[in-house]
mmCIF file of C-alpha atoms and ligand atoms in Angstrom:
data_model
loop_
_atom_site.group_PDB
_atom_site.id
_atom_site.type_symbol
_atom_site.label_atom_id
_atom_site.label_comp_id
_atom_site.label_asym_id
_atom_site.label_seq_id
_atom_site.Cartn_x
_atom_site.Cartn_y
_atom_site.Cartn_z
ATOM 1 C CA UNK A 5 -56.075 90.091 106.071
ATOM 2 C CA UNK A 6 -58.178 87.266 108.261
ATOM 3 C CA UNK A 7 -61.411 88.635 110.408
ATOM 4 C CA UNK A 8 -60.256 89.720 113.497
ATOM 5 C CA UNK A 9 -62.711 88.483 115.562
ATOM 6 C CA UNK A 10 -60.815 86.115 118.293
ATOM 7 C CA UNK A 11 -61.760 81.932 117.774
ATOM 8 C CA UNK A 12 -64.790 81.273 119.989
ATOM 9 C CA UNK A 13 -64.335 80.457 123.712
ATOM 10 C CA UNK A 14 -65.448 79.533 126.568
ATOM 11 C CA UNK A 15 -64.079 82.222 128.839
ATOM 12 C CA UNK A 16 -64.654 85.868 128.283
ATOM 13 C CA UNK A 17 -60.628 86.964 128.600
ATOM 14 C CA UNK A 18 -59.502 87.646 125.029
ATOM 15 C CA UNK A 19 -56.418 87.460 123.455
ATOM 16 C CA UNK A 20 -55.643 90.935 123.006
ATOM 17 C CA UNK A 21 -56.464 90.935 127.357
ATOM 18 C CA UNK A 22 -53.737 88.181 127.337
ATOM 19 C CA UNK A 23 -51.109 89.940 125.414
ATOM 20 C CA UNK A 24 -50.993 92.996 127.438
ATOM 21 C CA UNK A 25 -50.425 90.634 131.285
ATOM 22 C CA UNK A 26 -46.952 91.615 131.417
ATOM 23 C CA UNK A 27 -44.215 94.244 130.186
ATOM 24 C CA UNK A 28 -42.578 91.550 128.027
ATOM 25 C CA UNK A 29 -45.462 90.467 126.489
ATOM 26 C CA UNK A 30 -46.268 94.710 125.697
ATOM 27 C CA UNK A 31 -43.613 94.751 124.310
ATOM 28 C CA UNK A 32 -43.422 92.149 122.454
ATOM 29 C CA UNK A 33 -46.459 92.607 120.481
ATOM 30 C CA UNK A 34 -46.321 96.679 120.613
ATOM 31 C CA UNK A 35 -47.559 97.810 116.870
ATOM 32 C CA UNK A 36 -45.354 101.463 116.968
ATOM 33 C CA UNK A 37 -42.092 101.373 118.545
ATOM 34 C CA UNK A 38 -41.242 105.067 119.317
ATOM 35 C CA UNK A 39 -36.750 105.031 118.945
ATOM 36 C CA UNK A 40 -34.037 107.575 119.039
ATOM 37 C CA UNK A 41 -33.695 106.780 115.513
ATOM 38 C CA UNK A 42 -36.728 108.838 114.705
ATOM 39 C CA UNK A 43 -35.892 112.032 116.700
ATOM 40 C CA UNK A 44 -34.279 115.629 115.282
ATOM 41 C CA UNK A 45 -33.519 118.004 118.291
ATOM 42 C CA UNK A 46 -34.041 121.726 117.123
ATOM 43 C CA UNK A 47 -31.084 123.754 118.506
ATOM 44 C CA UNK A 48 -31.346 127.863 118.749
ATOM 45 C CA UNK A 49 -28.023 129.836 118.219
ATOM 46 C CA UNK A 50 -27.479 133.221 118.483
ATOM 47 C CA UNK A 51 -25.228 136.094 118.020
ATOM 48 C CA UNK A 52 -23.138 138.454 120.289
ATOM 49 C CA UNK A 53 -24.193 136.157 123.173
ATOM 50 C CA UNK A 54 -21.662 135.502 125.876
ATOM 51 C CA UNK A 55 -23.422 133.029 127.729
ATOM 52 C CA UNK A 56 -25.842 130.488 127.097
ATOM 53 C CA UNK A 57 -29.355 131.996 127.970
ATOM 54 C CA UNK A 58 -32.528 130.189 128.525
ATOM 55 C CA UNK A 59 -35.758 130.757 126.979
ATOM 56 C CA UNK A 60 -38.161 131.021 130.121
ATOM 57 C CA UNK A 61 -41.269 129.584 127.816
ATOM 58 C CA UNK A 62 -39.350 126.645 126.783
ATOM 59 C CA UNK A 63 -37.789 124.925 129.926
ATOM 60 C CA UNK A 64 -34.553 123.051 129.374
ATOM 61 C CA UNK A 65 -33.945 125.227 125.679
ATOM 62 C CA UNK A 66 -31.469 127.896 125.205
ATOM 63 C CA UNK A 67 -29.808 130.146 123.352
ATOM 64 C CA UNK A 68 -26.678 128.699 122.375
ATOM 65 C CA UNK A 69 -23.649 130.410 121.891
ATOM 66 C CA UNK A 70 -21.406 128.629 119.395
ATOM 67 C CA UNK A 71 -19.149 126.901 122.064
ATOM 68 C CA UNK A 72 -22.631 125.552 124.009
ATOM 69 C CA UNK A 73 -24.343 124.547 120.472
ATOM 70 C CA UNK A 74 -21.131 122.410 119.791
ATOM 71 C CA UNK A 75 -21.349 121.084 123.808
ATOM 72 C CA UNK A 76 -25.069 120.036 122.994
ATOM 73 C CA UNK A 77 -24.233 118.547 119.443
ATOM 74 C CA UNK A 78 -21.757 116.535 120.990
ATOM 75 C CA UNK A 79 -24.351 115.677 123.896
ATOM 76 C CA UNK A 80 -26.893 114.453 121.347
ATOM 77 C CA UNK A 81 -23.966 112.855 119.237
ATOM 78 C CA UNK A 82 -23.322 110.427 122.165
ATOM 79 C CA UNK A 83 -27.092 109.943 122.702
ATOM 80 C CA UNK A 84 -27.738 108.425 119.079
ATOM 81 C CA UNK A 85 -29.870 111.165 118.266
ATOM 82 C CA UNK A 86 -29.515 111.537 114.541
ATOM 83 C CA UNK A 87 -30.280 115.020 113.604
ATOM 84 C CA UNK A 88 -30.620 118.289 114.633
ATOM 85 C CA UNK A 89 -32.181 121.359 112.915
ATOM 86 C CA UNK A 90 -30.436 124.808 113.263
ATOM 87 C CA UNK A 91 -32.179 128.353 113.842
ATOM 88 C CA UNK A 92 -30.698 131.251 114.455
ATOM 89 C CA UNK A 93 -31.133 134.994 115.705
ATOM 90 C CA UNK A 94 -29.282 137.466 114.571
ATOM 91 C CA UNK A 95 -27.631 140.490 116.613
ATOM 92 C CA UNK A 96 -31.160 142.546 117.018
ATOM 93 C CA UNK A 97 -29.742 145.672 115.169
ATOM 94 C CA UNK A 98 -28.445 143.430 112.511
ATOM 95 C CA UNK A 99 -32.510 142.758 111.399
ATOM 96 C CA UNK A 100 -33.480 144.428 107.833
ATOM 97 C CA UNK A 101 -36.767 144.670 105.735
ATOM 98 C CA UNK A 102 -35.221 141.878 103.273
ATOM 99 C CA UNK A 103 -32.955 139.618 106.221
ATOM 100 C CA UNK A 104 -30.314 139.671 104.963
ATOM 101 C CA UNK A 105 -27.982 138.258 107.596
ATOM 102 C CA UNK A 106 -29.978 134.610 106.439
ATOM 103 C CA UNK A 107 -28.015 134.536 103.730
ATOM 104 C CA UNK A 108 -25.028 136.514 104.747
ATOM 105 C CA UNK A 109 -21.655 134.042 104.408
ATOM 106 C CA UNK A 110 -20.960 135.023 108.680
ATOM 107 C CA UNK A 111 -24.449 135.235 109.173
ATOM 108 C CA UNK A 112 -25.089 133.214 112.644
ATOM 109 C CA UNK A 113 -26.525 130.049 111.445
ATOM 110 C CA UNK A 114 -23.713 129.407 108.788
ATOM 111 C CA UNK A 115 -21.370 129.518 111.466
ATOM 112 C CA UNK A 116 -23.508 127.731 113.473
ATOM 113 C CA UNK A 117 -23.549 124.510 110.608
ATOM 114 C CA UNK A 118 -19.435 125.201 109.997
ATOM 115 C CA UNK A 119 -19.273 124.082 113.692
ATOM 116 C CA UNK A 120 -22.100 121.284 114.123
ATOM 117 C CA UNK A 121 -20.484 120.088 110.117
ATOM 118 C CA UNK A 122 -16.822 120.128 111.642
ATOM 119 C CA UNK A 123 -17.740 118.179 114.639
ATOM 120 C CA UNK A 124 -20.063 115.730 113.903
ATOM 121 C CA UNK A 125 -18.556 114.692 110.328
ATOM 122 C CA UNK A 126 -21.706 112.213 109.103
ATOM 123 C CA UNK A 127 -22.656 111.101 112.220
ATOM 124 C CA UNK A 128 -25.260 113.095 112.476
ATOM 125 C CA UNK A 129 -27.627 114.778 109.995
ATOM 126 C CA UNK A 130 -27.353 118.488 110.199
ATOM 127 C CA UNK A 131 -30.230 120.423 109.119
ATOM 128 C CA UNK A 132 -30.536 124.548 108.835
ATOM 129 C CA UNK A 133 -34.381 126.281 108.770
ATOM 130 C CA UNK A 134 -34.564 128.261 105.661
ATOM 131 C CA UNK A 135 -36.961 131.369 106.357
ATOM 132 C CA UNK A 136 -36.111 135.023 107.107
ATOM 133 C CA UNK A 137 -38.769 135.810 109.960
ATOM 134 C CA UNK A 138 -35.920 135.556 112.412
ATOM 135 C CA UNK A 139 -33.975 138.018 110.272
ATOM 136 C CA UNK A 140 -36.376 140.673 109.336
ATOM 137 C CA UNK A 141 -37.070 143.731 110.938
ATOM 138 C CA UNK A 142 -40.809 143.053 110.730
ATOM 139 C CA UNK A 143 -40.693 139.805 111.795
ATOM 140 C CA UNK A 144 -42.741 138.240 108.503
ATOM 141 C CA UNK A 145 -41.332 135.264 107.081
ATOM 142 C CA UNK A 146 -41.031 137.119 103.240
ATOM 143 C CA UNK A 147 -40.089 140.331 102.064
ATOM 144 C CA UNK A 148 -42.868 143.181 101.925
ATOM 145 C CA UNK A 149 -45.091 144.419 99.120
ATOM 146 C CA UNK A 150 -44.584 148.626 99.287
ATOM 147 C CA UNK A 151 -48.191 148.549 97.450
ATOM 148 C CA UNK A 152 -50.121 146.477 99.521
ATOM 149 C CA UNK A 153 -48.509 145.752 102.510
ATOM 150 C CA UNK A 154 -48.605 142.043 102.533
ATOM 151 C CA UNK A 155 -45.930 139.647 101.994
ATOM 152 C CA UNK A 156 -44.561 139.422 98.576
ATOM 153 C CA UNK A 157 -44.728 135.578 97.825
ATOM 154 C CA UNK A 158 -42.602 135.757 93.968
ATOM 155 C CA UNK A 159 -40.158 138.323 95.340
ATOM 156 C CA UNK A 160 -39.096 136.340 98.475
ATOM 157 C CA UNK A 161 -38.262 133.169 96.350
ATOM 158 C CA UNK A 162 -34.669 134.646 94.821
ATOM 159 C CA UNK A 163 -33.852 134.987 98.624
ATOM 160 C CA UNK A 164 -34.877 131.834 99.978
ATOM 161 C CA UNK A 165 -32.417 130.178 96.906
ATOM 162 C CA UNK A 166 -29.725 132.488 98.367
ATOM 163 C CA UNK A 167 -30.551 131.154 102.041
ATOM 164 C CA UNK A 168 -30.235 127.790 100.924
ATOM 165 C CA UNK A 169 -27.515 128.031 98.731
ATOM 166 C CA UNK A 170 -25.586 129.424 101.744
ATOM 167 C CA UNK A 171 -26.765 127.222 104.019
ATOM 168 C CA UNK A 172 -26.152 124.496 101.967
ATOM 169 C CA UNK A 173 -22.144 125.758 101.294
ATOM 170 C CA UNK A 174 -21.787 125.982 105.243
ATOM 171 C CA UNK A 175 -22.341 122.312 105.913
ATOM 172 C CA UNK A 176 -26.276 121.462 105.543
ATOM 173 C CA UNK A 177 -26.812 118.160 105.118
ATOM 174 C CA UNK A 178 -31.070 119.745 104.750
ATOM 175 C CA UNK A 179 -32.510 122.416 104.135
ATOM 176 C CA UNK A 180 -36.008 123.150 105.704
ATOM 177 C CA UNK A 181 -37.562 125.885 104.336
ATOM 178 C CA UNK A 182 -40.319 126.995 106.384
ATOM 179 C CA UNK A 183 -42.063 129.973 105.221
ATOM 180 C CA UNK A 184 -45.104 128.290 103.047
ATOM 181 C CA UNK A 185 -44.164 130.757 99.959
ATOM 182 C CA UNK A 186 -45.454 128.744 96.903
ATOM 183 C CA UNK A 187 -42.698 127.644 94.300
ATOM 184 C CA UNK A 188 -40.341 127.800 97.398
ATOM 185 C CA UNK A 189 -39.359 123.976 96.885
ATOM 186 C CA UNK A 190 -39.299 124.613 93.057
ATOM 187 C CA UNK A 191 -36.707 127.560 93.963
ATOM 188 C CA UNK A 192 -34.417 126.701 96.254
ATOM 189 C CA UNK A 193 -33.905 122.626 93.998
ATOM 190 C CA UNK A 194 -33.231 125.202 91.193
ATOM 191 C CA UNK A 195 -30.571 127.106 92.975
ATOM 192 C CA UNK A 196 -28.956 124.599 94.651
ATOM 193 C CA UNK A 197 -28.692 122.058 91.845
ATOM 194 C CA UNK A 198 -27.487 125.535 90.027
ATOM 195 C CA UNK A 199 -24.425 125.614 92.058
ATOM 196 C CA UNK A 200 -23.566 121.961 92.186
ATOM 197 C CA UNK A 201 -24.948 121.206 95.722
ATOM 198 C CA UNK A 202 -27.272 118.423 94.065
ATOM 199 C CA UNK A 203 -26.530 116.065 97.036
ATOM 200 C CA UNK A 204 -28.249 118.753 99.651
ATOM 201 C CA UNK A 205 -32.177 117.378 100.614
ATOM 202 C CA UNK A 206 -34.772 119.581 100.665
ATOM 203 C CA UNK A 207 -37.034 118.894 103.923
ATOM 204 C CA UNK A 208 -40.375 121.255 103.042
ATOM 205 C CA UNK A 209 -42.634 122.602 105.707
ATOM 206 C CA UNK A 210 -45.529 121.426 102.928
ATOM 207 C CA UNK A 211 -48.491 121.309 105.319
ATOM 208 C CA UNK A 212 -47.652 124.173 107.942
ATOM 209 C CA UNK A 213 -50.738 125.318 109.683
ATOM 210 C CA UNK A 214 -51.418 129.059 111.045
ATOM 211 C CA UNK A 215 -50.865 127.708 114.825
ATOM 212 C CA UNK A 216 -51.422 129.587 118.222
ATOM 213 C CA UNK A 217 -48.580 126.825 119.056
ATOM 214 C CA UNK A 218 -45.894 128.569 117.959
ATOM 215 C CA UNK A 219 -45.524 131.221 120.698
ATOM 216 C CA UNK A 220 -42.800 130.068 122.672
ATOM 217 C CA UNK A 221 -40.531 129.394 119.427
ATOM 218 C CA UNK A 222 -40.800 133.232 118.768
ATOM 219 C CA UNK A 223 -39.825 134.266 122.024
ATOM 220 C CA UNK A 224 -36.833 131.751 121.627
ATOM 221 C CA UNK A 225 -36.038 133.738 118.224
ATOM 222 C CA UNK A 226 -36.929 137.236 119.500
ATOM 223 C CA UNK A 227 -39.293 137.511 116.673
ATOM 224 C CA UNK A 228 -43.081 139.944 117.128
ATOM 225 C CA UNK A 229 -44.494 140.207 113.733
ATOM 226 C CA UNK A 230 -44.697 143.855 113.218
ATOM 227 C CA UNK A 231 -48.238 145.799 113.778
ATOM 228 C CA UNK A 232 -49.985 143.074 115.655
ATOM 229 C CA UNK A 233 -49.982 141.091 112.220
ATOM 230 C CA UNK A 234 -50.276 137.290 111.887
ATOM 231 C CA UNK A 235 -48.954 134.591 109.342
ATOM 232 C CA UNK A 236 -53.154 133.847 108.301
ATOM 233 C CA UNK A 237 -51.863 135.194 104.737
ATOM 234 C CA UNK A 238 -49.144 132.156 103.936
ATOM 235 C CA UNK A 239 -49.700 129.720 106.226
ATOM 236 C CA UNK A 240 -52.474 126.917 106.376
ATOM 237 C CA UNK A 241 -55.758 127.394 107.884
ATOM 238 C CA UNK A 242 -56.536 124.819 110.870
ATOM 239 C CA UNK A 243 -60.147 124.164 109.631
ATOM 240 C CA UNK A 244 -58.344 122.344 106.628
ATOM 241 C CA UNK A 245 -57.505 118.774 106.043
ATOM 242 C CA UNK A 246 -57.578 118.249 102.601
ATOM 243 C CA UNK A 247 -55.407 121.237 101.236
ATOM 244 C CA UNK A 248 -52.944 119.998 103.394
ATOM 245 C CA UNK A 249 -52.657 116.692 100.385
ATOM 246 C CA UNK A 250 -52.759 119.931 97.704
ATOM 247 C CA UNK A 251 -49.825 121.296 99.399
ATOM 248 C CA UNK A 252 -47.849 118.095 99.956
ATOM 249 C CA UNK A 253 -48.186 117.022 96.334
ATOM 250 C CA UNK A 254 -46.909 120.397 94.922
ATOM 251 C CA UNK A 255 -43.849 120.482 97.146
ATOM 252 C CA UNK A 256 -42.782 116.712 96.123
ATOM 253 C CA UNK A 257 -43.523 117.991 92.485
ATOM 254 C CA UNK A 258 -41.115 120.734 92.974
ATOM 255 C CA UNK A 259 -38.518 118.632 94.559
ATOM 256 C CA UNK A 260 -38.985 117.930 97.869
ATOM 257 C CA UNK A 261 -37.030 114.804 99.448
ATOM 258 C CA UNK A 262 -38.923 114.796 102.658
ATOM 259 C CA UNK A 263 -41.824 116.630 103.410
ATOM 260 C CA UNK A 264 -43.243 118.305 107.104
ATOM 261 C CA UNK A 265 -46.772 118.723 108.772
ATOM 262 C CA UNK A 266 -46.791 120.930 111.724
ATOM 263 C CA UNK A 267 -47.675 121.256 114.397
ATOM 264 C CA UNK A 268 -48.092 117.534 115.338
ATOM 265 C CA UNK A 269 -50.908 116.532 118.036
ATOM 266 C CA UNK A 270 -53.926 119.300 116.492
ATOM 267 C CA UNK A 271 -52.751 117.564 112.804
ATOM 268 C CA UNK A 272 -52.333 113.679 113.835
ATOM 269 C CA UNK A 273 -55.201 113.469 111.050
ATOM 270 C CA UNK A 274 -53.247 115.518 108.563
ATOM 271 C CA UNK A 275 -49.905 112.982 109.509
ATOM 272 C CA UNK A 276 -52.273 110.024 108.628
ATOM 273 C CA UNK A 277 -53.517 111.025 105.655
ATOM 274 C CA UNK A 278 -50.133 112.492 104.409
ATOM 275 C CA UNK A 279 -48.552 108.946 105.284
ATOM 276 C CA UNK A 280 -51.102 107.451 103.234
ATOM 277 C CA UNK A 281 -50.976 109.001 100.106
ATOM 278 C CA UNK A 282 -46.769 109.866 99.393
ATOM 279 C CA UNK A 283 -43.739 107.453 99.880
ATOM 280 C CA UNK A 284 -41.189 110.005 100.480
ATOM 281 C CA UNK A 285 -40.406 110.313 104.201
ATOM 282 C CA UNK A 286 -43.050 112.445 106.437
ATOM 283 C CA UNK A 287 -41.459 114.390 109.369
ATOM 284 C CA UNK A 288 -43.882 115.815 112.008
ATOM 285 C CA UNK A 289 -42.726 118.994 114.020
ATOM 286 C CA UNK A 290 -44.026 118.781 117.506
ATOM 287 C CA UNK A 291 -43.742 122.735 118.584
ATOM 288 C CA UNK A 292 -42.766 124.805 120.797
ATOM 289 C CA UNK A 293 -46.366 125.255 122.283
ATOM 290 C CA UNK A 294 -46.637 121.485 122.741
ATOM 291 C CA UNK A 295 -43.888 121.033 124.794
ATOM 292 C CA UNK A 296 -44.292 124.287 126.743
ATOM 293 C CA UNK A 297 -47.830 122.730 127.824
ATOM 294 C CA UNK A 298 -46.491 119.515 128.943
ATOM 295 C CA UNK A 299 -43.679 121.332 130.722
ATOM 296 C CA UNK A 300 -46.016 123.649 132.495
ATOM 297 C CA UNK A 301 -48.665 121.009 133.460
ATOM 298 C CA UNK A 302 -45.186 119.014 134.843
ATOM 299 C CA UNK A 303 -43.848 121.734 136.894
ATOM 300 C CA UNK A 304 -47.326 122.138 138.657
ATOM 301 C CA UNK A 305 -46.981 118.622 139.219
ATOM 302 C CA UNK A 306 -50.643 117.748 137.072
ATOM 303 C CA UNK A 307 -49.193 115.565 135.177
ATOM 304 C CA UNK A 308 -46.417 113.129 134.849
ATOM 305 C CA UNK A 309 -44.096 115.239 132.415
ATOM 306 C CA UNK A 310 -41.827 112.500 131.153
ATOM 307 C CA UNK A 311 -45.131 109.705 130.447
ATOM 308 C CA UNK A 312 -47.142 112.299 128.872
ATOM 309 C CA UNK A 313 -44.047 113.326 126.412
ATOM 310 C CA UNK A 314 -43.200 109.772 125.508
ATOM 311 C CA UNK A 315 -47.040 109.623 125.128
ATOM 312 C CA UNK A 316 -47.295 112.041 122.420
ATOM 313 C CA UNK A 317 -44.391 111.741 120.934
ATOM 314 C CA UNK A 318 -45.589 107.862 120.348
ATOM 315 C CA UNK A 319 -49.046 109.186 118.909
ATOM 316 C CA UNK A 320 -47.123 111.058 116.358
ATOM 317 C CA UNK A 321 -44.665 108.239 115.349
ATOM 318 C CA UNK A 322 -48.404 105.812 115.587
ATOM 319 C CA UNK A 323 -49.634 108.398 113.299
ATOM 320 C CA UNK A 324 -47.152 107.611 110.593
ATOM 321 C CA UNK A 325 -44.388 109.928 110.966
ATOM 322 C CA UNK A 326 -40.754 108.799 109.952
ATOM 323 C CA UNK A 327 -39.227 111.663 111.154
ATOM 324 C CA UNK A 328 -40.184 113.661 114.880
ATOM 325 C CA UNK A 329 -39.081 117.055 115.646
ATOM 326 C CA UNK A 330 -38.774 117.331 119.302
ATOM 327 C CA UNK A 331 -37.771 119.955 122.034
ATOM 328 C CA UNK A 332 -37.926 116.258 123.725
ATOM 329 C CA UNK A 333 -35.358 114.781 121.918
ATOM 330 C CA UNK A 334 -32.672 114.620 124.330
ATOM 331 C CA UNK A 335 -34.662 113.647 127.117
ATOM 332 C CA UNK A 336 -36.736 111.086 125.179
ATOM 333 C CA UNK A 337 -33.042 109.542 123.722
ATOM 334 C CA UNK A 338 -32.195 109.449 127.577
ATOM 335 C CA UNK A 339 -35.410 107.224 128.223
ATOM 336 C CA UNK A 340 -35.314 105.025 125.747
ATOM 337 C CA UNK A 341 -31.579 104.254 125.979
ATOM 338 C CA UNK A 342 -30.367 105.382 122.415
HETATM 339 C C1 LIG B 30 -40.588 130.042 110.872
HETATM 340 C C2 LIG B 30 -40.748 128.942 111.868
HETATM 341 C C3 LIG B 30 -41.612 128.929 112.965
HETATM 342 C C4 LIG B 30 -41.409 127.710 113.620
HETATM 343 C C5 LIG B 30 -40.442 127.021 112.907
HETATM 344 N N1 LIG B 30 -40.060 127.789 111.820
HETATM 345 C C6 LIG B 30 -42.501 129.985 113.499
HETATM 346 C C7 LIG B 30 -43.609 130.538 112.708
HETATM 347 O O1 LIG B 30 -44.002 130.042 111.642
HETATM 348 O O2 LIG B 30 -44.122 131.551 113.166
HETATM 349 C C8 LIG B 30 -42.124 127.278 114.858
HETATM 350 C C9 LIG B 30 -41.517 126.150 115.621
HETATM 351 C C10 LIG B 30 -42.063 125.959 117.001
HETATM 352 O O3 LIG B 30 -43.062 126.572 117.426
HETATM 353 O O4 LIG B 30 -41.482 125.142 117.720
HETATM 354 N N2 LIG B 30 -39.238 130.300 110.606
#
């Protein structure tokens, strides 16, 4: 690459001042170019609802029942956003220590994907979250030790394989497992390859960090980890950058088509260096927390809710994400005209 320094002059205005006179010109010369193209809206569905009901944390999100998650699908369809990711919630007494209604063949989300599958045919990438935290009674992400208490990373695998597996046979296009087990890449390539579904991607949650940004997603999944516990055990700590490359590189070892660093704004550096060092697509989850901020702020009229999320969303994308997950997506496919 040339020096950048710009030829000498006799005026002080620069070139890069020049370049930036008009909207056109912006535009034109803009280095990250934010698109619909890059945006997966995460959809909630749950059972035994009758209506639609909105998560008061996350303004604008719901509940879906099945005949509202295939209104919305259809809604994104026809906005150009190309994927969505699926989580579901369970009927409340339905929850057990092991979740099993995650892999259950009527569980809610595999209905959920027969639906989204049926409708949207390829036109749309349909992705399902493989983890049992909105499934188990205790609200961990992996089964229980007896002995100690703590979450049994080796015994949770076998039913992560049958999540995907499931998911996989009810119209997954992904699979996102997102409970930072290790081997759970590994596993669930295994499993699926195992029972022919080689064509299913694997989209790991590889660099997942231990977030205070995830506490509107768990009211939206009716999930309270049991005895005031925490996910500090499984997931990443914050503090870390460089683990997060450890824990990329294992998942793509064991498989993984696409790999995931969340959140997205606290971990921009994490998204760099990620970008950087793998060629395999990097998606970047911007939470629940982040958008209930910007929401908040909005509604006391602070800031200018729309700028800021096309904003941040464009830091992500400028960080080097491929891939954004967004409770903006809709919106943000609205703005820019998908
Ligand atoms: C776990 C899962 C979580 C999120 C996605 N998958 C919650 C957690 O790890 O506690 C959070 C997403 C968000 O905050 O928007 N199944």
């Amino acid at each position: 690459m040339l020096p950048d320094t710009p030829p000498m002059q006799s005026f002080p205005t620069t070139r890069m001042r020049r370049l930036r006179r008009t909207p056109a010109l912006r535009r034109l010369v803009a280095e990250t170019r934010l698109s619909v193209d890059d945006l997966v809206a995460p959809l909630f569905v749950a059972d035994g609802l009758e209506d639609p009901r909105p998560i008061p944390s996350l303004p604008g999100v719901v509940q879906h029942t099945l005949d509202s998650l295939s209104k919305e699908v259809a809604r994104l369809v026809a906005l150009g956003v190309p994927g969505v990711i699926l989580f579901g919630l369970p009927r409340p007494e339905q929850k057990d220590a092991v979740g099993s209604q995650a892999f259950a063949s009527d569980g809610i989300v595999q209905r959920g994907l027969a639906v989204v599958r049926d409708q949207v045919g390829d036109s749309m990438v349909v992705m399902a979250d493989c983890c049992l935290d909105e499934f188990t009674d205790h609200g961990h992400c992996g089964v229980i030790n007896p002995l100690t208490g703590d979450v049994d990373n080796d015994a949770t695998l076998p039913l992560y394989a049958q999540v995907a597996v499931s998911q996989a046979g009810a119209g997954a296009d992904v699979v996102a497992p997102s409970g930072m087990m290790d081997g759970q890449v590994g596993a669930i390539r295994t499993a699926l390859d195992g029972s022919g579904l080689v064509d299913t991607a694997v989209m790991a949650y590889a660099a997942k960090y231990a977030s205070a940004l995830y506490g509107p997603f768990r009211d939206a999944v009716d999930v309270t980890i049991a005895d005031g516990g925490d996910r500090r055990g499984y997931q990443q700590d914050a503090r870390n950058r460089r683990e997060a490359l450890a824990e990329v590189a294992l998942d793509i070892a064991e498989g993984a088509d696409l790999v995931m660093v969340k959140p997205a704004l606290t971990y921009l550096d994490i998204i760099a260096d990620v970008r950087a060092a793998v060629s395999v697509p990097v998606a970047a989850y911007h939470v629940s927390g982040e958008y209930a901020m910007v929401c908040a702020a909005a509604e006391r009229g602070w800031i200018d809710g729309p700028a800021v999320a096309l904003e941040q969303i464009g830091a992500v994308k400028r960080a080097g994400a491929d891939v954004i997950l967004t409770y903006f997506a809709g919106q943000l496919a609205e703005a820019l005209g998908g």
